Tab-separated table of C-alpha atoms in Angstrom:
chain	number	residue	atom	x	y	z
A	1	GLY	CA	0.000	0.000	0.000
A	2	ALA	CA	0.925	3.655	-0.226
A	3	GLY	CA	1.127	4.337	3.492
A	4	VAL	CA	1.679	2.723	6.869
A	5	SER	CA	-1.218	0.425	7.707
A	6	GLN	CA	-2.214	-0.526	11.249
A	7	THR	CA	-4.754	-3.136	12.265
A	8	PRO	CA	-7.092	-3.245	13.992
A	9	SER	CA	-8.077	0.424	14.115
A	10	ASN	CA	-9.870	-0.183	17.408
A	11	LYS	CA	-9.458	-2.906	20.002
A	12	VAL	CA	-11.466	-3.346	23.186
A	13	THR	CA	-10.267	-6.016	25.582
A	14	GLU	CA	-10.782	-7.058	29.155
A	15	LYS	CA	-8.179	-6.539	31.822
A	16	GLY	CA	-5.770	-9.473	31.940
A	17	LYS	CA	-6.186	-10.485	28.295
A	18	TYR	CA	-3.477	-10.710	25.633
A	19	VAL	CA	-3.533	-8.464	22.548
A	20	GLU	CA	-1.570	-8.171	19.328
A	21	LEU	CA	-1.350	-5.010	17.262
A	22	ARG	CA	-0.101	-5.160	13.694
A	23	CYS	CA	1.842	-2.673	11.602
A	24	ASP	CA	2.530	-2.855	7.851
A	25	PRO	CA	5.187	-0.261	7.014
A	26	ILE	CA	5.760	1.411	3.682
A	27	SER	CA	7.477	-1.017	1.322
A	28	GLY	CA	11.250	-0.655	1.419
A	29	HIS	CA	11.359	1.226	4.713
A	30	THR	CA	14.003	-0.380	6.906
A	31	ALA	CA	13.285	1.601	10.074
A	32	LEU	CA	10.106	0.943	12.059
A	33	TYR	CA	8.970	2.618	15.281
A	34	TRP	CA	6.215	1.984	17.815
A	35	TYR	CA	4.866	4.877	19.868
A	36	ARG	CA	2.037	5.221	22.378
A	37	GLN	CA	-0.078	8.361	22.666
A	38	SER	CA	-2.430	9.337	25.457
A	39	LEU	CA	-5.073	12.036	25.074
A	40	GLY	CA	-3.606	15.530	24.874
A	41	GLN	CA	-0.013	14.350	24.892
A	42	GLY	CA	2.706	13.804	22.337
A	43	PRO	CA	3.664	10.280	21.270
A	44	GLU	CA	5.828	8.347	23.722
A	45	PHE	CA	8.541	6.120	22.254
A	46	LEU	CA	8.292	2.358	22.808
A	47	ILE	CA	10.652	0.513	20.444
A	48	TYR	CA	12.646	1.003	17.230
A	49	PHE	CA	13.556	-1.662	14.661
A	50	GLN	CA	16.284	-1.418	12.061
A	51	GLY	CA	15.582	-4.326	9.756
A	52	THR	CA	14.653	-7.394	11.799
A	53	GLY	CA	16.404	-6.410	15.006
A	54	ALA	CA	15.218	-4.172	17.816
A	55	ALA	CA	17.860	-1.431	17.812
A	56	ASP	CA	16.345	0.379	20.788
A	57	ASP	CA	13.685	-1.055	23.117
A	58	SER	CA	14.338	1.346	25.972
A	59	GLY	CA	10.797	2.740	25.823
A	60	LEU	CA	8.963	-0.492	26.551
A	61	PRO	CA	7.356	0.146	29.966
A	62	ASN	CA	7.744	-3.391	31.372
A	63	ASP	CA	8.108	-7.027	30.377
A	64	ARG	CA	4.418	-7.334	29.480
A	65	PHE	CA	5.231	-5.494	26.267
A	66	PHE	CA	7.079	-7.203	23.432
A	67	ALA	CA	7.454	-6.513	19.702
A	68	VAL	CA	8.752	-8.501	16.756
A	69	ARG	CA	9.618	-7.895	13.136
A	70	PRO	CA	10.723	-11.327	11.936
A	71	GLU	CA	11.164	-10.613	8.229
A	72	GLY	CA	12.095	-6.949	8.408
A	73	SER	CA	8.704	-5.749	7.183
A	74	VAL	CA	5.499	-6.327	9.186
A	75	SER	CA	5.777	-5.792	12.926
A	76	THR	CA	3.566	-6.979	15.771
A	77	LEU	CA	3.334	-5.339	19.180
A	78	LYS	CA	2.256	-7.825	21.825
A	79	ILE	CA	0.859	-6.914	25.232
A	80	GLN	CA	0.334	-9.589	27.868
A	81	ARG	CA	-1.957	-9.380	30.919
A	82	THR	CA	-3.354	-6.027	29.810
A	83	GLU	CA	-4.078	-3.370	32.417
A	84	ARG	CA	-6.446	-0.398	32.265
A	85	GLY	CA	-3.408	1.892	32.190
A	86	ASP	CA	-2.413	0.369	28.837
A	87	SER	CA	-5.376	2.121	27.209
A	88	ALA	CA	-4.000	4.536	24.599
A	89	VAL	CA	-3.519	4.960	20.876
A	90	TYR	CA	-0.618	2.846	19.643
A	91	LEU	CA	1.101	4.423	16.653
A	92	CYS	CA	3.473	2.814	14.193
A	93	ALA	CA	5.838	4.759	11.952
A	94	SER	CA	8.380	3.817	9.322
A	95	SER	CA	11.163	5.605	7.484
A	96	ARG	CA	13.473	4.765	4.620
A	97	GLU	CA	16.434	4.988	6.951
A	98	GLY	CA	17.236	6.616	10.242
A	99	ASN	CA	17.580	10.198	9.044
A	100	SER	CA	14.563	10.243	6.729
A	101	PRO	CA	11.092	11.622	7.541
A	102	LEU	CA	8.830	9.480	9.694
A	103	HIS	CA	5.566	8.282	8.158
A	104	PHE	CA	2.845	7.321	10.616
A	105	GLY	CA	-0.136	5.013	10.405
A	106	ASN	CA	-3.531	6.033	11.798
A	107	GLY	CA	-2.937	4.072	14.962
A	108	THR	CA	-4.777	1.411	16.954
A	109	ARG	CA	-6.967	2.699	19.752
A	110	LEU	CA	-6.686	0.168	22.579
A	111	THR	CA	-9.247	0.235	25.367
A	112	VAL	CA	-8.808	-2.080	28.344
A	113	THR	CA	-11.982	-2.462	30.387
B	1	LYS	CA	17.689	13.221	28.707
B	2	GLN	CA	16.188	15.160	25.825
B	3	GLU	CA	12.991	17.058	26.607
B	4	VAL	CA	10.824	18.903	24.111
B	5	THR	CA	8.333	21.625	24.931
B	6	GLN	CA	5.916	23.563	22.750
B	7	ILE	CA	4.407	26.974	23.328
B	8	PRO	CA	1.593	27.861	23.222
B	9	ALA	CA	-0.399	24.759	24.146
B	10	ALA	CA	-3.370	26.108	22.211
B	11	LEU	CA	-3.902	28.968	19.794
B	12	SER	CA	-6.986	30.421	18.141
B	13	VAL	CA	-6.662	32.898	15.279
B	14	PRO	CA	-8.940	34.392	12.621
B	15	GLU	CA	-8.543	33.201	9.062
B	16	GLY	CA	-5.830	34.957	7.058
B	17	GLU	CA	-3.460	35.651	9.925
B	18	ASN	CA	0.198	34.681	9.852
B	19	LEU	CA	1.245	32.726	12.937
B	20	VAL	CA	4.268	31.192	14.625
B	21	LEU	CA	4.425	27.997	16.660
B	22	ASN	CA	7.396	27.413	18.943
B	23	CYS	CA	9.343	24.288	19.835
B	24	SER	CA	12.186	24.091	22.371
B	25	PHE	CA	14.521	21.196	23.161
B	26	THR	CA	17.000	20.827	26.002
B	27	ASP	CA	19.913	19.045	24.278
B	28	SER	CA	21.357	20.565	21.092
B	29	ALA	CA	22.948	17.255	20.031
B	30	ILE	CA	20.369	16.292	17.414
B	31	TYR	CA	20.401	14.693	13.958
B	32	ASN	CA	17.271	16.459	12.789
B	33	LEU	CA	13.955	17.988	13.788
B	34	GLN	CA	10.599	17.205	12.237
B	35	TRP	CA	7.267	19.037	12.342
B	36	PHE	CA	4.025	17.059	12.134
B	37	ARG	CA	0.342	17.774	11.879
B	38	GLN	CA	-2.253	15.583	13.620
B	39	ASP	CA	-5.970	15.732	12.914
B	40	PRO	CA	-8.385	14.369	15.560
B	41	GLY	CA	-8.450	10.573	15.621
B	42	LYS	CA	-5.707	10.316	13.009
B	43	GLY	CA	-2.025	9.563	12.867
B	44	LEU	CA	0.675	12.158	12.339
B	45	THR	CA	1.423	13.681	8.934
B	46	SER	CA	4.971	14.834	8.281
B	47	LEU	CA	5.195	18.504	7.277
B	48	LEU	CA	8.877	19.423	7.269
B	49	LEU	CA	12.171	17.766	8.234
B	50	ILE	CA	15.192	19.932	9.022
B	51	GLN	CA	18.609	18.292	9.229
B	52	SER	CA	20.962	19.553	11.955
B	53	SER	CA	23.140	21.289	9.352
B	54	GLN	CA	20.188	23.252	7.918
B	55	ARG	CA	18.677	26.517	9.126
B	56	GLU	CA	15.235	26.306	7.547
B	57	GLN	CA	12.900	24.390	5.271
B	58	THR	CA	9.914	25.638	3.304
B	59	SER	CA	6.876	23.924	1.876
B	60	GLY	CA	4.103	26.053	0.432
B	61	ARG	CA	2.739	28.328	3.174
B	62	LEU	CA	4.881	26.623	5.817
B	63	ASN	CA	8.376	27.625	6.868
B	64	ALA	CA	10.312	25.912	9.646
B	65	SER	CA	13.511	27.297	11.124
B	66	LEU	CA	16.085	25.629	13.356
B	67	ASP	CA	18.512	27.251	15.792
B	68	LYS	CA	20.287	24.194	17.119
B	69	SER	CA	22.640	25.999	19.481
B	70	SER	CA	19.788	27.669	21.331
B	71	GLY	CA	17.567	24.584	21.188
B	72	ARG	CA	14.704	26.199	19.307
B	73	SER	CA	12.609	25.730	16.212
B	74	THR	CA	9.689	27.731	14.882
B	75	LEU	CA	6.959	26.791	12.424
B	76	TYR	CA	5.617	29.774	10.517
B	77	ILE	CA	2.229	29.431	8.811
B	78	ALA	CA	1.339	32.163	6.335
B	79	ALA	CA	-2.196	33.236	5.500
B	80	SER	CA	-3.829	30.677	7.780
B	81	GLN	CA	-6.969	28.827	6.635
B	82	PRO	CA	-9.663	26.918	8.559
B	83	GLY	CA	-8.229	23.715	7.045
B	84	ASP	CA	-5.010	24.369	8.964
B	85	SER	CA	-6.848	23.628	12.214
B	86	ALA	CA	-5.091	20.659	13.827
B	87	THR	CA	-2.502	19.830	16.473
B	88	TYR	CA	1.074	20.570	15.433
B	89	LEU	CA	3.882	18.540	17.001
B	90	CYS	CA	7.628	18.826	16.757
B	91	ALA	CA	10.047	15.966	17.330
B	92	VAL	CA	13.838	15.800	17.572
B	93	ARG	CA	16.132	12.876	16.900
B	94	PRO	CA	19.012	12.907	19.412
B	95	SER	CA	22.469	12.217	18.044
B	96	ASN	CA	24.178	11.162	21.243
B	97	TYR	CA	21.927	8.394	22.505
B	98	GLY	CA	19.017	6.261	21.326
B	99	GLN	CA	17.562	6.125	17.848
B	100	ASN	CA	14.081	7.354	18.515
B	101	PHE	CA	12.374	10.683	17.987
B	102	VAL	CA	11.400	12.643	21.103
B	103	PHE	CA	8.098	14.494	20.748
B	104	GLY	CA	6.724	17.648	22.242
B	105	PRO	CA	3.139	17.758	23.574
B	106	GLY	CA	1.869	19.730	20.573
B	107	THR	CA	0.115	23.026	19.928
B	108	ARG	CA	-3.613	22.822	19.197
B	109	LEU	CA	-4.422	25.362	16.475
B	110	SER	CA	-7.887	26.619	15.606
B	111	VAL	CA	-8.309	28.904	12.598
B	112	LEU	CA	-11.688	30.586	12.681
B	113	PRO	CA	-13.515	31.419	9.433
């Protein structure tokens, strides 16, 4: 596709459940980022991939959060034992390489009830 | 640790006015700075990317400047239109640690017809 695609656009889950959020970056973009955004705030960094490897995962809040990018394209953000505080919009972005503009998807709105 | 602030938090102007949005960052060691626009319920759209060696970038009615040594950037919007109403965010990419972009909280702009 022409842009970054994120699925699902909305996800409602119960506290304690496991969720997976998917990101399809722009074709050929080697860098992929996950961010989390709460209402009225700027995006908060979670993890950055360069190719298949996580080059920087310093933003992951705890070990319930994990992300993969096995073939250097699609990435999945996985959240175990969800908590109400995990509710936010999860944004994915990609770029051709580290110093190029970031291109964002429309995000997945996660609501934990 | 890099911190990014944006002033004002919100701005309301009549159509046709020229306006300036401000972005400040605490650490001048950056690769680049990027300005984004975010419409409600949407992801971020890249507007302008300024590399650390550049002083300004222009795109249509938008002009972004960068003063790296003083830790400041401004986004100038000429002849504002109601369609410019959105939240504008700036983000910096540090050059001395991490690979992620650090975002400001954004300025919410309303252009009144």
